[in-house]
mmCIF file of C-alpha atoms in Angstrom:
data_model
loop_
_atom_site.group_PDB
_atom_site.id
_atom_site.type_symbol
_atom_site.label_atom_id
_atom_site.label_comp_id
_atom_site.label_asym_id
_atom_site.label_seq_id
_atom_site.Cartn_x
_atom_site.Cartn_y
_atom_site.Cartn_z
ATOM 1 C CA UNK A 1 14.111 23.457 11.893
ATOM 2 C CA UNK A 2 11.578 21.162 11.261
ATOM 3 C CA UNK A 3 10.051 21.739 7.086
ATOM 4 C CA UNK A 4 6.949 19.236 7.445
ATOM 5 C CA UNK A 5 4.647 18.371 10.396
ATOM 6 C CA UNK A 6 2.957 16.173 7.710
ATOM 7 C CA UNK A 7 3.252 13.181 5.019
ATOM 8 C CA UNK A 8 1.029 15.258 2.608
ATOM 9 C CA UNK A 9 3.247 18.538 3.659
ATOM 10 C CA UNK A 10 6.563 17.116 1.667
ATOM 11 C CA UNK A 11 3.980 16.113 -1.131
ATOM 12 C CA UNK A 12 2.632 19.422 -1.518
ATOM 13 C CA UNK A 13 5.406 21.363 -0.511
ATOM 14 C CA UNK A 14 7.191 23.539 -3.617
ATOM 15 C CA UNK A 15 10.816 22.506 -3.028
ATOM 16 C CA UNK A 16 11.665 25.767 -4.790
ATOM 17 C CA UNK A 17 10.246 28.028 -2.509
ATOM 18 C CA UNK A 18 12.024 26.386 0.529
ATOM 19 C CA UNK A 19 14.899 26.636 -1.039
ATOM 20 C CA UNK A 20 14.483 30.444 -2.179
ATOM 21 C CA UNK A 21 13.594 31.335 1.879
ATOM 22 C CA UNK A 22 16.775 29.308 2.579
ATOM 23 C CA UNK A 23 20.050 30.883 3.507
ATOM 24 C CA UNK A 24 22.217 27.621 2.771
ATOM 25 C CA UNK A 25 19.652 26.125 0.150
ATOM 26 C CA UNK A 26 22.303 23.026 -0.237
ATOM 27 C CA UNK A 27 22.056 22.101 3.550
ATOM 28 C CA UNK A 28 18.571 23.239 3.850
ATOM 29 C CA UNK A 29 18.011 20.700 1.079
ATOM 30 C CA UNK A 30 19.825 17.877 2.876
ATOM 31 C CA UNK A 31 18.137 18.501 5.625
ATOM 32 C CA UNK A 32 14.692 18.379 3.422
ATOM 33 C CA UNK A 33 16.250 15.132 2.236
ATOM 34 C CA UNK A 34 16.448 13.744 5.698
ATOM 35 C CA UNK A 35 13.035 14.706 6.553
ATOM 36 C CA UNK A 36 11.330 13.301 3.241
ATOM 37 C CA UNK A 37 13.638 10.058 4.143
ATOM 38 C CA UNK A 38 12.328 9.457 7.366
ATOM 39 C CA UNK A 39 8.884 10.101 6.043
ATOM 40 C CA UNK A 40 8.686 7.664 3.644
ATOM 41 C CA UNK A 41 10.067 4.952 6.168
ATOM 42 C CA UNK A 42 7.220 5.947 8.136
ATOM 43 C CA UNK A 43 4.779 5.862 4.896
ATOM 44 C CA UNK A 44 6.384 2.240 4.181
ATOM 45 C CA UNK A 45 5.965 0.871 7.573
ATOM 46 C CA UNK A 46 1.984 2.142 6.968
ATOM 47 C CA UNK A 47 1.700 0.630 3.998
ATOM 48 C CA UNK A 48 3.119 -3.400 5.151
ATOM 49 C CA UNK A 49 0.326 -2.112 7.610
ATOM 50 C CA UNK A 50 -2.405 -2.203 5.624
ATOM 51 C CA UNK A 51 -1.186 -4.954 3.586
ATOM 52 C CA UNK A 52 -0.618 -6.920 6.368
ATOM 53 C CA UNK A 53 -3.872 -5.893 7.532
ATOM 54 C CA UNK A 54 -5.941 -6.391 4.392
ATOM 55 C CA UNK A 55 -4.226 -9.801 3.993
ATOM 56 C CA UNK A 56 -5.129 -11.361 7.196
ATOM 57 C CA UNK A 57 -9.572 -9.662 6.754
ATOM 58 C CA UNK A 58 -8.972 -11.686 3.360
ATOM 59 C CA UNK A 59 -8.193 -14.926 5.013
ATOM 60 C CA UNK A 60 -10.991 -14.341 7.246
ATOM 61 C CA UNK A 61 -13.456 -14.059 4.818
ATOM 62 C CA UNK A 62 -12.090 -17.464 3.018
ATOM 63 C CA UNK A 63 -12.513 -19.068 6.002
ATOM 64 C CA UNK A 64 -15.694 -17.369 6.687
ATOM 65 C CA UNK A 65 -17.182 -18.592 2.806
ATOM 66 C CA UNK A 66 -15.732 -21.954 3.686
ATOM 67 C CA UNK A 67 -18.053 -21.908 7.301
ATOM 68 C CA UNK A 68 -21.229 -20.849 4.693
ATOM 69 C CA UNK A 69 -20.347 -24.055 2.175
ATOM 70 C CA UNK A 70 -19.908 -25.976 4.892
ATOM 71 C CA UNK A 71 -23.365 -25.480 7.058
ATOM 72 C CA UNK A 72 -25.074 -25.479 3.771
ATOM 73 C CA UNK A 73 -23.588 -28.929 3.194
ATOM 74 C CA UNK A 74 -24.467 -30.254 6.732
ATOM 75 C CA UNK A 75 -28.024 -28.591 6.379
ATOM 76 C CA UNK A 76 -28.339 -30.897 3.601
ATOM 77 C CA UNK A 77 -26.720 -34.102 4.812
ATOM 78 C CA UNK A 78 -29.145 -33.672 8.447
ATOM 79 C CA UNK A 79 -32.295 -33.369 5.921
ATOM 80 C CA UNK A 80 -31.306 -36.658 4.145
ATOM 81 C CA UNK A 81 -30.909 -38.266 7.345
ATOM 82 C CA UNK A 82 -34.416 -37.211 8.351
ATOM 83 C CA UNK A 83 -33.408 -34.543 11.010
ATOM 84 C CA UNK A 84 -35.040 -31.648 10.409
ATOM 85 C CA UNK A 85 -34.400 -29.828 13.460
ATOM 86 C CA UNK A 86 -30.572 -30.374 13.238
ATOM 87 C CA UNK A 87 -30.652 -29.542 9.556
ATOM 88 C CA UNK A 88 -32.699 -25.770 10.816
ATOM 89 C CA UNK A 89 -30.225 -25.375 13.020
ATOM 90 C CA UNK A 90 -27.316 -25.919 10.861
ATOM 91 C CA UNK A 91 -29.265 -23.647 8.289
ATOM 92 C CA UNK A 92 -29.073 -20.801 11.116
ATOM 93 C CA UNK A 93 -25.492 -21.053 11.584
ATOM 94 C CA UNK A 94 -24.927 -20.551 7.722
ATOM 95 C CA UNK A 95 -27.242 -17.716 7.871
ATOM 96 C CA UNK A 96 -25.114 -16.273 10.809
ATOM 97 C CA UNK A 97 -21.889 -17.365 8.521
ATOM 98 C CA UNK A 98 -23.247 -15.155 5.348
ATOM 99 C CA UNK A 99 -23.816 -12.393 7.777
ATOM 100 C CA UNK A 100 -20.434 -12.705 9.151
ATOM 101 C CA UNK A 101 -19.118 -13.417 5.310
ATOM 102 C CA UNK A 102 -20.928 -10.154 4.323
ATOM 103 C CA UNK A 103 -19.359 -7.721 7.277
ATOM 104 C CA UNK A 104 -16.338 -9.136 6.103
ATOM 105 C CA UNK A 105 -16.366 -8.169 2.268
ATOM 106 C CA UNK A 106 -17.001 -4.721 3.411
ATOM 107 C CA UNK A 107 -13.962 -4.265 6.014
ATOM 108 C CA UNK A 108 -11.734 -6.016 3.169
ATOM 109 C CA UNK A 109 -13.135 -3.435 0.810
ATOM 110 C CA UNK A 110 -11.817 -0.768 3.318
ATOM 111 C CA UNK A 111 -8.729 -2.118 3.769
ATOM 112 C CA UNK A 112 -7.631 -2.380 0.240
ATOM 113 C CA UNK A 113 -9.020 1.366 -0.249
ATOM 114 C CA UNK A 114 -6.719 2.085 2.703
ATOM 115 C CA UNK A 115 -3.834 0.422 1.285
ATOM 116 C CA UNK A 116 -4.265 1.954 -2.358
ATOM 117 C CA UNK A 117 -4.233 5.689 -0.287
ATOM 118 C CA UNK A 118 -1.097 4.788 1.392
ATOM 119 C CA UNK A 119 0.685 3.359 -1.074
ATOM 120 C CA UNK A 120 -0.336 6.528 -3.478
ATOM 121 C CA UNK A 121 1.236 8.681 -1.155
ATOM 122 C CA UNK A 122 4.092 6.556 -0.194
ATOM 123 C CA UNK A 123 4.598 6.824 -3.984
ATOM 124 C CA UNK A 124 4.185 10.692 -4.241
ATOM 125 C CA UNK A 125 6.515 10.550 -1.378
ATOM 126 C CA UNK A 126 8.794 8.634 -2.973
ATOM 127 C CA UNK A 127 8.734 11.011 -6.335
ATOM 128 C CA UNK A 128 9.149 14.202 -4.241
ATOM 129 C CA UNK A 129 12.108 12.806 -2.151
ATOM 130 C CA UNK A 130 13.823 12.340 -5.999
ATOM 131 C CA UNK A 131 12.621 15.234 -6.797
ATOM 132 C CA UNK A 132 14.876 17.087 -3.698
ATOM 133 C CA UNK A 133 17.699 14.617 -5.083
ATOM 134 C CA UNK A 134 18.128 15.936 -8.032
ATOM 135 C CA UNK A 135 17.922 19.378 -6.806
ATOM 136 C CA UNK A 136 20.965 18.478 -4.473
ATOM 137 C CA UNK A 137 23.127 16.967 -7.313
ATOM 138 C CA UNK A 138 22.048 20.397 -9.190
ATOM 139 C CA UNK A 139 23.847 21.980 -6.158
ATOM 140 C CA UNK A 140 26.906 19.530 -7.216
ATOM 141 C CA UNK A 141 26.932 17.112 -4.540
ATOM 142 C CA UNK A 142 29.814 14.514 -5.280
ATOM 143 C CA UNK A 143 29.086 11.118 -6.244
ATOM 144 C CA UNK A 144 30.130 9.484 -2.715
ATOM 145 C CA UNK A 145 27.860 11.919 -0.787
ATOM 146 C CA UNK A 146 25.074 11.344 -3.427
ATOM 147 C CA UNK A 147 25.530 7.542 -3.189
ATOM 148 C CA UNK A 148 23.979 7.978 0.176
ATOM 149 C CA UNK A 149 20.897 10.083 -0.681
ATOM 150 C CA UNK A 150 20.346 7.838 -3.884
ATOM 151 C CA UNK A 151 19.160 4.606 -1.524
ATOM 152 C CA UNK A 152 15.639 3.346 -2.475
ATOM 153 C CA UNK A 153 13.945 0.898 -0.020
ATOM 154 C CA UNK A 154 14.146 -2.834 -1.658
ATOM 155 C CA UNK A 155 10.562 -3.521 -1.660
ATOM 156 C CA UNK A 156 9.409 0.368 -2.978
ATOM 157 C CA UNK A 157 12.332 -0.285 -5.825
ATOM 158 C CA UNK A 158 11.068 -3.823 -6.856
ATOM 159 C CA UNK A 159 7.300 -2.658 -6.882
ATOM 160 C CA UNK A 160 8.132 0.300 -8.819
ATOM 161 C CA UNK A 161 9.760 -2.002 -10.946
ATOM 162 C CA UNK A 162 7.478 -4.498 -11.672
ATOM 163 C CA UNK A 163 5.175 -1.755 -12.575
ATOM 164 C CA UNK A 164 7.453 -0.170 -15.194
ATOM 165 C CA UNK A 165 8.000 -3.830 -16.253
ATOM 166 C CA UNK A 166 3.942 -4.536 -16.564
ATOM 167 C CA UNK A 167 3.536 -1.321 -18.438
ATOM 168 C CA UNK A 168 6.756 -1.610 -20.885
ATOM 169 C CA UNK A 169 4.678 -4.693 -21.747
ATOM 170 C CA UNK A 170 1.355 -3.347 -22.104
ATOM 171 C CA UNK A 171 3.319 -0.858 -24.414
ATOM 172 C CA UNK A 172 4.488 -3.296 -26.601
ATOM 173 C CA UNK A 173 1.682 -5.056 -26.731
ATOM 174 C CA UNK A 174 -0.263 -1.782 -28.075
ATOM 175 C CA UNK A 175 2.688 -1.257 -30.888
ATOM 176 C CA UNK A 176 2.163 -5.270 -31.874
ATOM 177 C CA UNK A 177 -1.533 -4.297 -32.250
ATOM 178 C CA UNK A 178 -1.102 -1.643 -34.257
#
């Protein structure tokens, strides 16, 4: 029996309560497990995604300032020459640059806002599915069988990581300060 028909279902979900309406709460929990496991590969392959997909808008936009620099510089070298018309011209292809340039800035706003919602669920995601881990080793779950439960994805485990690192730092810092 299916727990969740949604990402924000194992989030909200009181792990407790399943369990308490279970009639085997230790395989009912496994199966949770399973569920919250294949939800957060889902919720990882969303958020390379939007990274991906934020990354690639922000190249565009480089190359899209890069298009404004460079008509403005043309513009300028067709007006020393003493061709006016040439230099308008190039002046209207910057202006259709900065339009471009601005359209862009907004869709790589988006996409970063979209990648900062997934990857706050895919984090709550993550902290529920350990949640539901611990509840199973409460159940006393042997070490092999919780070796197999207790696999983070490499890239969720180094972020997550990193971020502990940054703020350990940031901590010490603060105590150095004081």
């Amino acid at each position: 029996m299916p727990y969740f028909s949604r990402l924000t279902d194992i989030v909200t979900c009181s792990l407790t309560a399943l369990l308490n309406e279970a009639d085997n709460p230790q395989e009912a929990l496994q199966d949770i497990i399973r569920e919250m496991e294949g939800g957060l590969a889902g919720a990882q392959r969303s958020v390379q995604s939007a990274r991906q997909n934020e990354e690639r808008l922000q190249t565009e936009l480089e190359q899209s300032r890069q298009q404004v620099e460079h008509f403005d510089a043309e513009a300028l070298r067709l007006l020393k020459g003493n061709d006016e018309n040439a230099a308008r011209m190039a002046l209207y292809r910057k202006k259709e640059a900065s339009d471009l340039t601005a359209g862009l800035q907004q869709q790589v706003a988006v996409a970063h806002s979209t990648y900062q919602a997934l990857m706050t669920t895919y984090r709550a995601l993550e902290a529920r599915l350990a949640e539901a881990r611990r509840k199973l080793n409460e159940y006393g779950l042997s070490e092999s069988e919780e070796s197999r439960f207790d696999e983070l994805t490499d890239t969720a485990h180094q972020m997550r990581q990193s971020e502990v690192e940054e703020e350990l730092a940031a901590l010490k810092q603060r105590l150095d300060q004081s």
